[in-house]
Short mmCIF file of C-alpha atoms in Angstrom, two decimals:
data_model
loop_
_atom_site.label_atom_id
_atom_site.label_comp_id
_atom_site.label_asym_id
_atom_site.label_seq_id
_atom_site.Cartn_x
_atom_site.Cartn_y
_atom_site.Cartn_z
CA UNK A 1 -14.04 -16.41 15.40
CA UNK A 2 -13.64 -16.83 11.73
CA UNK A 3 -10.34 -17.21 9.96
CA UNK A 4 -9.24 -13.81 8.75
CA UNK A 5 -7.14 -13.02 5.63
CA UNK A 6 -3.94 -12.44 7.77
CA UNK A 7 -4.44 -15.62 9.65
CA UNK A 8 -5.03 -17.59 6.47
CA UNK A 9 -2.07 -16.05 4.91
CA UNK A 10 0.16 -16.90 7.98
CA UNK A 11 -1.05 -20.53 7.82
CA UNK A 12 -0.21 -20.84 4.25
CA UNK A 13 3.26 -19.44 4.82
CA UNK A 14 3.74 -21.85 7.72
CA UNK A 15 2.63 -24.68 5.31
CA UNK A 16 5.19 -23.46 2.75
CA UNK A 17 7.88 -24.04 5.22
CA UNK A 18 8.67 -20.44 6.64
CA UNK A 19 9.43 -20.01 10.30
CA UNK A 20 6.58 -18.46 12.52
CA UNK A 21 8.34 -15.26 12.50
CA UNK A 22 8.95 -15.09 8.73
CA UNK A 23 5.35 -16.38 8.12
CA UNK A 24 3.99 -13.59 10.26
CA UNK A 25 5.98 -10.92 8.29
CA UNK A 26 4.77 -12.44 5.01
CA UNK A 27 1.21 -12.27 6.28
CA UNK A 28 1.41 -8.49 6.93
CA UNK A 29 2.39 -8.31 10.51
CA UNK A 30 5.14 -5.78 11.69
CA UNK A 31 8.69 -6.98 11.78
CA UNK A 32 9.03 -5.58 15.28
CA UNK A 33 6.29 -7.77 16.68
CA UNK A 34 6.49 -10.71 14.10
CA UNK A 35 7.86 -13.22 16.45
CA UNK A 36 5.30 -12.58 19.11
CA UNK A 37 2.60 -12.65 16.60
CA UNK A 38 3.87 -15.81 15.05
CA UNK A 39 3.92 -17.56 18.45
CA UNK A 40 0.42 -16.27 19.21
CA UNK A 41 -0.89 -17.35 15.83
CA UNK A 42 0.32 -20.84 15.86
CA UNK A 43 -1.73 -21.40 19.12
CA UNK A 44 -4.87 -19.78 17.67
CA UNK A 45 -7.61 -22.40 17.28
CA UNK A 46 -8.64 -21.35 13.86
CA UNK A 47 -5.12 -21.29 12.49
CA UNK A 48 -4.41 -24.52 14.26
CA UNK A 49 -7.38 -26.08 12.54
CA UNK A 50 -6.32 -24.82 9.16
CA UNK A 51 -2.84 -26.13 9.58
CA UNK A 52 -4.09 -29.56 10.81
CA UNK A 53 -6.54 -29.77 7.92
CA UNK A 54 -4.09 -28.88 5.22
CA UNK A 55 -1.41 -31.24 6.70
CA UNK A 56 -4.02 -34.21 6.62
CA UNK A 57 -4.92 -33.36 3.01
CA UNK A 58 -1.21 -33.23 2.09
CA UNK A 59 -0.69 -36.58 3.70
CA UNK A 60 -3.79 -38.07 2.19
CA UNK A 61 -3.12 -36.74 -1.45
CA UNK A 62 0.63 -36.72 -1.28
CA UNK A 63 0.59 -33.03 -2.44
CA UNK A 64 3.75 -31.12 -1.71
CA UNK A 65 2.17 -27.70 -1.48
CA UNK A 66 -0.92 -25.84 -0.66
CA UNK A 67 -2.57 -23.46 -3.07
CA UNK A 68 -2.82 -19.86 -2.14
CA UNK A 69 -5.89 -18.78 0.15
CA UNK A 70 -7.28 -16.44 -2.59
CA UNK A 71 -8.55 -19.27 -4.59
CA UNK A 72 -6.96 -20.86 -7.62
CA UNK A 73 -3.42 -20.13 -8.20
CA UNK A 74 -2.53 -17.83 -11.20
CA UNK A 75 0.79 -18.69 -12.76
CA UNK A 76 1.20 -15.78 -15.11
CA UNK A 77 -0.51 -12.21 -15.57
CA UNK A 78 -0.35 -10.33 -18.79
CA UNK A 79 0.92 -6.99 -18.06
CA UNK A 80 2.01 -4.78 -20.98
CA UNK A 81 5.62 -3.83 -20.68
CA UNK A 82 6.54 -0.13 -20.15
CA UNK A 83 9.44 1.92 -19.18
CA UNK A 84 7.25 4.18 -16.95
CA UNK A 85 7.18 2.83 -13.37
CA UNK A 86 3.91 4.67 -12.60
CA UNK A 87 2.16 3.23 -15.58
CA UNK A 88 3.46 -0.22 -14.65
CA UNK A 89 2.00 -0.06 -11.24
CA UNK A 90 -1.23 1.36 -12.43
CA UNK A 91 -1.51 -1.69 -14.87
CA UNK A 92 -0.75 -4.10 -11.86
CA UNK A 93 -3.30 -2.42 -9.55
CA UNK A 94 -6.20 -2.62 -12.26
CA UNK A 95 -5.20 -6.20 -13.40
CA UNK A 96 -8.23 -8.43 -11.95
CA UNK A 97 -6.33 -11.63 -12.31
CA UNK A 98 -3.52 -10.38 -9.85
CA UNK A 99 -3.48 -11.32 -6.23
CA UNK A 100 -5.24 -8.63 -4.19
CA UNK A 101 -2.29 -8.30 -1.91
CA UNK A 102 -0.16 -7.47 -4.98
CA UNK A 103 -2.71 -4.95 -6.30
CA UNK A 104 -2.90 -3.31 -2.98
CA UNK A 105 0.84 -3.02 -2.59
CA UNK A 106 1.10 -1.52 -6.10
CA UNK A 107 -1.61 1.13 -5.23
CA UNK A 108 0.44 2.05 -2.02
CA UNK A 109 3.71 2.42 -3.97
CA UNK A 110 2.13 4.61 -6.39
CA UNK A 111 0.40 7.03 -3.95
CA UNK A 112 3.65 9.23 -3.54
CA UNK A 113 3.64 9.71 -7.19
CA UNK A 114 -0.11 10.73 -7.72
CA UNK A 115 -0.91 12.49 -4.41
CA UNK A 116 1.32 14.88 -2.40
CA UNK A 117 1.02 14.77 1.42
CA UNK A 118 -0.42 17.73 3.14
CA UNK A 119 2.63 19.76 4.49
CA UNK A 120 5.16 17.82 2.39
CA UNK A 121 7.77 19.85 0.51
CA UNK A 122 11.28 20.93 1.00
CA UNK A 123 12.66 24.25 2.45
CA UNK A 124 12.54 26.09 -0.97
CA UNK A 125 8.81 25.31 -1.31
CA UNK A 126 8.14 26.40 2.28
CA UNK A 127 10.05 29.77 1.70
CA UNK A 128 8.15 30.26 -1.58
CA UNK A 129 4.89 29.72 0.18
CA UNK A 130 5.77 32.27 2.81
CA UNK A 131 6.89 34.85 0.28
CA UNK A 132 3.56 34.64 -1.47
CA UNK A 133 1.60 35.19 1.64
CA UNK A 134 3.83 38.20 2.61
CA UNK A 135 3.37 39.61 -0.81
CA UNK A 136 -0.41 39.34 -0.62
CA UNK A 137 -0.60 41.09 2.59
CA UNK A 138 0.95 44.18 1.21
CA UNK A 139 -0.70 44.55 -2.25
CA UNK A 140 0.00 47.17 -4.65
CA UNK A 141 -1.27 50.62 -4.16
CA UNK A 142 -3.94 51.93 -6.57
CA UNK A 143 -2.83 53.95 -9.54
CA UNK A 144 -3.11 57.81 -9.00
CA UNK A 145 -6.14 59.55 -10.51
CA UNK A 146 -5.37 61.76 -13.47
CA UNK A 147 -6.36 65.42 -13.44
CA UNK A 148 -5.99 68.14 -15.89
CA UNK A 149 -3.50 70.92 -15.24
CA UNK A 150 -5.48 73.77 -13.50
CA UNK A 151 -7.16 71.50 -10.74
CA UNK A 152 -10.21 70.67 -13.04
CA UNK A 153 -11.26 67.15 -13.14
CA UNK A 154 -11.42 65.59 -16.54
#
């Protein structure tokens, strides 16, 4: 099986000096199962091969760190400053030079501001919606027809 993005992120975090549990959390695994996932991933043949290869490269070249798995590292990203958090998150999400994980996290953080969940709302909104449905059930009666005094229709 190939080395997936999560496995690669886990291996890079371990190489950066994090514990297995912390590396699993940083790779995107749940905090509740991170310890077991970290233990399992260290024994995975693909992860083990990546760790061994990176450690051999570090020993051979004398490098102190491993670049991120996404390719070449990017030191800075040009994001225009703004006071609006939604605009800032939109800029980060649309920045092609940013790490994909960072862009996805920005999109997730922005979702509640852009799209309301179905059924979401407080008690006041729910009461207001119920009042609208009841009011529509008993619509206004039609206006009375006008007739001239004497019983003749006009």
